[in-house]
GROMACS .gro file of C-alpha atoms in nm:
model
  338
    1MET     CA    1  17.115   9.753  15.782
    2LEU     CA    2  17.032  10.126  15.693
    3LYS     CA    3  17.166  10.137  15.346
    4THR     CA    4  16.887  10.049  15.155
    5GLY     CA    5  16.684  10.367  15.299
    6ALA     CA    6  16.385  10.144  15.438
    7THR     CA    7  16.205  10.243  15.733
    8ILE     CA    8  16.321  10.022  16.060
    9ILE     CA    9  16.076  10.034  16.335
   10PRO     CA   10  16.253   9.845  16.612
   11ILE     CA   11  16.063   9.614  16.893
   12PHE     CA   12  16.242   9.565  17.250
   13TYR     CA   13  16.074   9.286  17.360
   14HIS     CA   14  16.129   9.257  17.755
   15ILE     CA   15  16.469   9.467  17.720
   16GLU     CA   16  16.551   9.834  17.702
   17PRO     CA   17  16.732   9.963  17.425
   18SER     CA   18  17.041  10.061  17.637
   19ASP     CA   19  17.099   9.697  17.698
   20LEU     CA   20  17.223   9.684  17.358
   21ARG     CA   21  17.477   9.943  17.388
   22TRP     CA   22  17.695   9.740  17.639
   23ILE     CA   23  17.757   9.411  17.475
   24GLU     CA   24  18.127   9.363  17.453
   25PRO     CA   25  18.289   9.123  17.612
   26GLY     CA   26  18.199   9.103  18.000
   27LYS     CA   27  17.968   9.380  17.984
   28GLY     CA   28  17.585   9.393  17.916
   29LYS     CA   29  17.299   9.120  17.926
   30TYR     CA   30  17.416   8.979  17.561
   31ALA     CA   31  17.796   8.971  17.626
   32ASP     CA   32  17.793   8.592  17.726
   33ALA     CA   33  17.582   8.521  17.429
   34PHE     CA   34  17.834   8.648  17.209
   35SER     CA   35  18.119   8.498  17.402
   36GLU     CA   36  17.945   8.134  17.346
   37HIS     CA   37  17.944   8.225  16.955
   38GLU     CA   38  18.292   8.311  16.945
   39LYS     CA   39  18.408   8.006  17.133
   40LYS     CA   40  18.211   7.747  16.859
   41GLY     CA   41  18.399   7.945  16.605
   42ARG     CA   42  18.082   7.894  16.359
   43TYR     CA   43  18.076   8.261  16.274
   44THR     CA   44  18.390   8.463  16.201
   45PRO     CA   45  18.498   8.760  16.432
   46GLU     CA   46  18.386   8.987  16.132
   47LYS     CA   47  18.040   8.901  16.149
   48LEU     CA   48  18.007   8.881  16.492
   49ASN     CA   49  18.128   9.248  16.499
   50VAL     CA   50  17.884   9.355  16.224
   51TRP     CA   51  17.582   9.172  16.435
   52ARG     CA   52  17.711   9.419  16.764
   53ARG     CA   53  17.709   9.730  16.548
   54ALA     CA   54  17.366   9.618  16.432
   55LEU     CA   55  17.225   9.587  16.748
   56ARG     CA   56  17.380   9.924  16.897
   57ASP     CA   57  17.252  10.085  16.612
   58SER     CA   58  16.919   9.963  16.609
   59SER     CA   59  16.920  10.103  17.000
   60PHE     CA   60  16.922  10.448  16.877
   61ILE     CA   61  16.631  10.428  16.625
   62SER     CA   62  16.291  10.551  16.820
   63GLY     CA   63  16.081  10.231  16.827
   64TYR     CA   64  15.868  10.042  17.058
   65THR     CA   65  15.943   9.876  17.426
   66ILE     CA   66  15.710   9.579  17.524
   67ASN     CA   67  15.777   9.468  17.921
   68ASN     CA   68  15.574   9.393  18.216
   69ASN     CA   69  15.508   9.749  18.319
   70LYS     CA   70  15.295   9.808  17.974
   71ASP     CA   71  14.997   9.661  17.822
   72GLU     CA   72  15.073   9.449  17.522
   73ALA     CA   73  14.768   9.450  17.334
   74THR     CA   74  14.795   9.847  17.301
   75VAL     CA   75  15.130   9.822  17.216
   76LEU     CA   76  15.077   9.620  16.911
   77LYS     CA   77  14.798   9.822  16.817
   78ASN     CA   78  15.040  10.139  16.810
   79ILE     CA   79  15.289   9.913  16.596
   80VAL     CA   80  14.998   9.836  16.377
   81ASN     CA   81  14.880  10.170  16.324
   82CYS     CA   82  15.239  10.310  16.286
   83THR     CA   83  15.327  10.036  16.012
   84PHE     CA   84  15.000  10.117  15.834
   85GLN     CA   85  15.097  10.452  15.807
   86ILE     CA   86  15.424  10.377  15.690
   87MET     CA   87  15.276  10.143  15.414
   88LYS     CA   88  15.014  10.412  15.300
   89LYS     CA   89  15.323  10.581  15.120
   90VAL     CA   90  15.145  10.545  14.761
   91PRO     CA   91  15.204  10.743  14.449
   92LEU     CA   92  14.968  10.984  14.360
   93TRP     CA   93  14.770  11.012  14.073
   94VAL     CA   94  14.933  11.318  13.843
   95ALA     CA   95  14.750  11.358  13.543
   96GLU     CA   96  14.630  11.193  13.252
   97HIS     CA   97  14.885  11.345  12.994
   98PRO     CA   98  15.169  11.465  13.212
   99LEU     CA   99  15.341  11.659  12.953
  100GLY     CA  100  15.624  11.898  13.029
  101LEU     CA  101  15.669  11.753  13.379
  102ASP     CA  102  16.063  11.688  13.339
  103GLU     CA  103  16.165  12.082  13.246
  104LEU     CA  104  15.939  12.181  13.528
  105ILE     CA  105  16.103  11.962  13.776
  106GLN     CA  106  16.439  12.091  13.631
  107GLY     CA  107  16.301  12.479  13.663
  108PHE     CA  108  16.171  12.403  14.055
  109GLU     CA  109  16.524  12.245  14.140
  110SER     CA  110  16.754  12.500  13.994
  111VAL     CA  111  16.528  12.739  14.278
  112ALA     CA  112  16.556  12.483  14.516
  113GLY     CA  113  16.878  12.529  14.654
  114GLU     CA  114  17.041  12.329  14.949
  115GLU     CA  115  16.963  12.419  15.250
  116LYS     CA  116  16.904  12.140  15.496
  117VAL     CA  117  16.554  12.240  15.572
  118LYS     CA  118  16.392  12.347  15.269
  119ILE     CA  119  16.070  12.565  15.226
  120MET     CA  120  15.955  12.651  14.886
  121GLY     CA  121  15.685  12.793  14.704
  122ILE     CA  122  15.531  12.731  14.370
  123ALA     CA  123  15.326  13.040  14.244
  124GLY     CA  124  15.126  13.080  13.960
  125ILE     CA  125  14.773  13.172  13.840
  126GLY     CA  126  14.435  12.931  13.847
  127GLY     CA  127  14.496  12.658  13.631
  128SER     CA  128  14.876  12.677  13.537
  129GLY     CA  129  14.964  12.341  13.659
  130LYS     CA  130  15.095  12.401  14.054
  131THR     CA  131  14.929  12.115  14.166
  132THR     CA  132  15.026  11.898  13.902
  133LEU     CA  133  15.396  11.991  13.951
  134ALA     CA  134  15.369  11.959  14.319
  135LYS     CA  135  15.206  11.600  14.299
  136GLU     CA  136  15.494  11.494  14.049
  137LEU     CA  137  15.760  11.635  14.283
  138PHE     CA  138  15.615  11.443  14.624
  139ASN     CA  139  15.590  11.119  14.407
  140ARG     CA  140  15.936  11.142  14.304
  141ASN     CA  141  16.063  11.207  14.689
  142PHE     CA  142  15.832  11.082  14.918
  143SER     CA  143  16.012  10.763  14.925
  144SER     CA  144  16.336  10.928  15.070
  145PHE     CA  145  16.148  11.058  15.401
  146GLU     CA  146  16.032  10.890  15.698
  147ARG     CA  147  15.702  11.088  15.675
  148CYS     CA  148  15.506  11.244  15.397
  149SER     CA  149  15.185  11.435  15.364
  150PHE     CA  150  14.993  11.611  15.106
  151VAL     CA  151  14.737  11.813  15.221
  152PHE     CA  152  14.494  11.953  14.947
  153ASP     CA  153  14.242  12.220  14.909
  154VAL     CA  154  14.386  12.438  15.206
  155ARG     CA  155  14.222  12.751  15.066
  156ASP     CA  156  13.858  12.577  15.057
  157ALA     CA  157  13.902  12.435  15.444
  158ALA     CA  158  13.987  12.742  15.537
  159SER     CA  159  13.669  12.934  15.376
  160ARG     CA  160  13.481  12.643  15.533
  161ASN     CA  161  13.650  12.685  15.854
  162ALA     CA  162  13.769  12.351  15.855
  163LEU     CA  163  14.132  12.412  15.908
  164SER     CA  164  14.170  12.202  16.191
  165ASP     CA  165  14.046  11.881  15.957
  166LYS     CA  166  14.376  11.978  15.723
  167GLN     CA  167  14.548  11.985  16.078
  168LYS     CA  168  14.445  11.626  16.139
  169LYS     CA  169  14.541  11.489  15.841
  170LEU     CA  170  14.888  11.625  15.849
  171LEU     CA  171  14.894  11.469  16.191
  172ALA     CA  172  14.794  11.159  16.087
  173ASP     CA  173  15.054  11.146  15.835
  174LEU     CA  174  15.301  11.234  16.096
  175GLY     CA  175  15.194  10.951  16.305
  176VAL     CA  176  14.998  11.105  16.560
  177HIS     CA  177  14.614  10.930  16.625
  178ASP     CA  178  14.514  10.943  16.955
  179LEU     CA  179  14.526  11.336  17.012
  180PRO     CA  180  14.170  11.488  16.989
  181PHE     CA  181  14.130  11.851  16.947
  182ASP     CA  182  13.858  12.087  16.845
  183SER     CA  183  14.032  12.406  16.751
  184VAL     CA  184  14.292  12.537  16.526
  185ASP     CA  185  14.491  12.693  16.800
  186GLU     CA  186  14.492  12.345  16.987
  187GLY     CA  187  14.593  12.192  16.681
  188LYS     CA  188  14.907  12.445  16.630
  189ILE     CA  189  15.031  12.326  16.973
  190ILE     CA  190  15.040  11.956  16.883
  191LEU     CA  191  15.185  12.064  16.537
  192ALA     CA  192  15.477  12.249  16.682
  193ASN     CA  193  15.555  11.975  16.877
  194ARG     CA  194  15.560  11.702  16.618
  195LEU     CA  195  15.673  11.862  16.328
  196SER     CA  196  16.046  11.860  16.445
  197SER     CA  197  16.029  11.507  16.524
  198HIS     CA  198  16.047  11.365  16.184
  199ARG     CA  199  16.214  11.426  15.849
  200ALA     CA  200  15.942  11.458  15.645
  201LEU     CA  201  15.784  11.562  15.321
  202ILE     CA  202  15.505  11.805  15.348
  203VAL     CA  203  15.280  11.973  15.040
  204LEU     CA  204  15.031  12.252  15.142
  205ASP     CA  205  14.827  12.297  14.800
  206ASP     CA  206  14.652  12.621  14.744
  207VAL     CA  207  14.724  12.840  15.034
  208ASP     CA  208  14.605  13.172  14.983
  209HIS     CA  209  14.650  13.352  15.330
  210ILE     CA  210  14.934  13.355  15.589
  211ASP     CA  211  14.691  13.244  15.874
  212GLN     CA  212  14.679  12.928  15.696
  213LEU     CA  213  15.040  12.862  15.723
  214SER     CA  214  15.036  12.948  16.091
  215ALA     CA  215  14.801  12.700  16.120
  216LEU     CA  216  14.987  12.407  15.935
  217LEU     CA  217  15.352  12.520  15.981
  218PRO     CA  218  15.329  12.683  16.329
  219ASN     CA  219  15.697  12.615  16.400
  220LYS     CA  220  15.832  12.644  16.038
  221ASP     CA  221  16.179  12.731  16.224
  222ASN     CA  222  16.212  12.409  16.384
  223LEU     CA  223  16.128  12.173  16.130
  224GLY     CA  224  16.290  11.828  16.138
  225SER     CA  225  16.649  11.829  15.955
  226GLN     CA  226  16.612  11.780  15.643
  227SER     CA  227  16.265  11.803  15.582
  228MET     CA  228  16.111  11.991  15.299
  229VAL     CA  229  15.841  12.157  15.286
  230ILE     CA  230  15.608  12.293  14.945
  231VAL     CA  231  15.378  12.530  14.936
  232THR     CA  232  15.149  12.633  14.630
  233THR     CA  233  14.967  12.949  14.595
  234ARG     CA  234  14.816  13.187  14.354
  235GLU     CA  235  14.954  13.445  14.609
  236LEU     CA  236  15.324  13.531  14.566
  237GLY     CA  237  15.277  13.778  14.862
  238VAL     CA  238  15.163  13.520  15.089
  239LEU     CA  239  15.501  13.354  15.032
  240LYS     CA  240  15.690  13.650  15.095
  241SER     CA  241  15.500  13.740  15.380
  242TRP     CA  242  15.575  13.397  15.580
  243GLY     CA  243  15.971  13.448  15.457
  244ILE     CA  244  15.961  13.215  15.184
  245SER     CA  245  16.256  13.299  14.943
  246SER     CA  246  16.298  12.993  14.729
  247ILE     CA  247  15.969  13.047  14.485
  248TYR     CA  248  15.918  12.901  14.147
  249LYS     CA  249  15.701  13.083  13.899
  250MET     CA  250  15.526  12.859  13.711
  251PRO     CA  251  15.537  12.928  13.308
  252GLY     CA  252  15.320  12.839  13.042
  253LEU     CA  253  15.375  12.497  12.864
  254SER     CA  254  15.576  12.540  12.573
  255MET     CA  255  15.400  12.519  12.221
  256PRO     CA  256  15.450  12.157  12.152
  257HIS     CA  257  15.354  12.005  12.489
  258ALA     CA  258  15.020  12.273  12.510
  259GLY     CA  259  14.953  12.146  12.149
  260GLN     CA  260  14.978  11.789  12.259
  261LEU     CA  261  14.777  11.839  12.559
  262PHE     CA  262  14.495  12.052  12.383
  263CYS     CA  263  14.485  11.748  12.102
  264TRP     CA  264  14.432  11.480  12.381
  265HIS     CA  265  14.138  11.628  12.499
  266ALA     CA  266  14.016  11.746  12.130
  267PHE     CA  267  14.115  11.484  11.968
  268LEU     CA  268  14.223  11.167  12.188
  269GLN     CA  269  14.518  11.192  12.008
  270PRO     CA  270  14.873  11.412  12.064
  271PHE     CA  271  14.839  11.566  11.729
  272PRO     CA  272  14.531  11.750  11.533
  273PRO     CA  273  14.418  11.565  11.197
  274PRO     CA  274  14.450  11.722  10.836
  275GLY     CA  275  14.258  12.065  10.826
  276PHE     CA  276  14.289  12.153  11.177
  277GLU     CA  277  14.641  12.255  11.212
  278VAL     CA  278  14.604  12.624  11.179
  279LEU     CA  279  14.270  12.624  11.427
  280VAL     CA  280  14.463  12.444  11.654
  281GLN     CA  281  14.746  12.695  11.678
  282LYS     CA  282  14.517  12.974  11.725
  283PHE     CA  283  14.336  12.817  12.031
  284LEU     CA  284  14.679  12.761  12.163
  285LYS     CA  285  14.751  13.116  12.119
  286ALA     CA  286  14.427  13.227  12.278
  287CYS     CA  287  14.456  12.992  12.585
  288ASN     CA  288  14.826  13.169  12.665
  289SER     CA  289  14.914  12.799  12.677
  290LEU     CA  290  14.726  12.779  13.030
  291PRO     CA  291  14.698  12.376  13.120
  292LEU     CA  292  14.342  12.417  13.236
  293SER     CA  293  14.186  12.601  12.958
  294LEU     CA  294  14.356  12.370  12.692
  295LYS     CA  295  14.197  12.109  12.901
  296VAL     CA  296  13.833  12.249  12.909
  297LEU     CA  297  13.826  12.374  12.532
  298GLY     CA  298  13.995  12.089  12.423
  299ALA     CA  299  13.741  11.865  12.591
  300GLN     CA  300  13.415  12.088  12.438
  301LEU     CA  301  13.554  12.103  12.109
  302TYR     CA  302  13.621  11.699  12.147
  303GLY     CA  303  13.358  11.527  11.877
  304LYS     CA  304  13.296  11.823  11.673
  305LYS     CA  305  13.443  11.786  11.331
  306SER     CA  306  13.296  12.093  11.148
  307ARG     CA  307  13.577  12.369  11.103
  308ASP     CA  308  13.321  12.629  11.042
  309TYR     CA  309  13.193  12.506  11.438
  310TRP     CA  310  13.543  12.558  11.551
  311LYS     CA  311  13.564  12.885  11.389
  312SER     CA  312  13.257  13.005  11.573
  313GLN     CA  313  13.362  12.861  11.855
  314LEU     CA  314  13.726  13.066  11.846
  315ASN     CA  315  13.554  13.367  11.745
  316LYS     CA  316  13.353  13.369  12.091
  317ILE     CA  317  13.672  13.291  12.281
  318LEU     CA  318  13.857  13.566  12.128
  319ARG     CA  319  13.583  13.807  12.205
  320ILE     CA  320  13.558  13.681  12.584
  321LEU     CA  321  13.941  13.669  12.625
  322PRO     CA  322  14.051  14.033  12.592
  323GLY     CA  323  13.778  14.150  12.840
  324GLU     CA  324  13.785  13.902  13.122
  325ILE     CA  325  14.064  13.595  13.093
  326LYS     CA  326  14.318  13.711  12.922
  327GLU     CA  327  14.330  14.051  13.092
  328ARG     CA  328  14.317  13.862  13.435
  329LEU     CA  329  14.606  13.618  13.312
  330GLN     CA  330  14.812  13.904  13.222
  331VAL     CA  331  14.744  14.077  13.560
  332SER     CA  332  14.846  13.771  13.729
  333TYR     CA  333  15.180  13.670  13.550
  334ASP     CA  334  15.248  14.046  13.584
  335ALA     CA  335  15.221  14.032  13.958
  336LEU     CA  336  15.467  13.736  13.989
  337ASP     CA  337  15.724  13.919  13.759
  338GLU     CA  338  15.744  14.230  14.046
   0.00000   0.00000   0.00000
């Protein structure tokens, strides 16, 4: 019953889960029914034992009980909400041109380790592809978890005093819909009680302060067994301060992948047209293989067929990069290596 890895929601209709745990001959409410099957001989003893085990196993799975003491309509509404949340598990859009992701996944997994509860970080400068990698990891793994949640733009929410909205989104993905609250502190209490209840995959994207982790992971030492939490950030110190030791530092794209990404945006094809090969290589070097810069500059050059125009734009970029962007890139990468 459980081999497929599918989520099972038992509904105990006018029975109690404990009724299914005593189904041996002469014991429990279902003993007589099994005895009748045995007498008729329509099913083999092996088949009946499989049924017994399935019923017994289902009694230990968290589900819903409908009896005379509960409002059936309310229970059915809760079942529909729960099922809807499970069915919402759909892949995230990753990127139009997802280049180099397999290599990044391998690098991340080499850092991840084999802990039963994994809390891992992805650190890198803005535009280095952290969110893209996190979305790909989410898509490849979410079907193996009971619950999953990708919380985008945590830093932005914190700057707008809207962290409680992110808490509510996370709780909704964990199956909690009917516990209203207004403050971050109230949300922390509810999350602390719920995060340990499920084997969950959680991604907290673009975190830049330890207070944000405290708000969204208030009980990081008591997560559900075999849960996985991925935190993306520009601030390596935030991860270390929170006790996250498994950290993947984003590398730049390899030159072949950087070239393809740039060309897709500049030429709508993965390679440069004749006469632009050298110019493309110079732009790649100027961008330091940073995905966001490759996309933006490539898009700005799209449709510009004059090599003189390309050269003039390259000269402008080279004048800007040493004083602003390139220095910031180098400082950020040096900080990651400390």
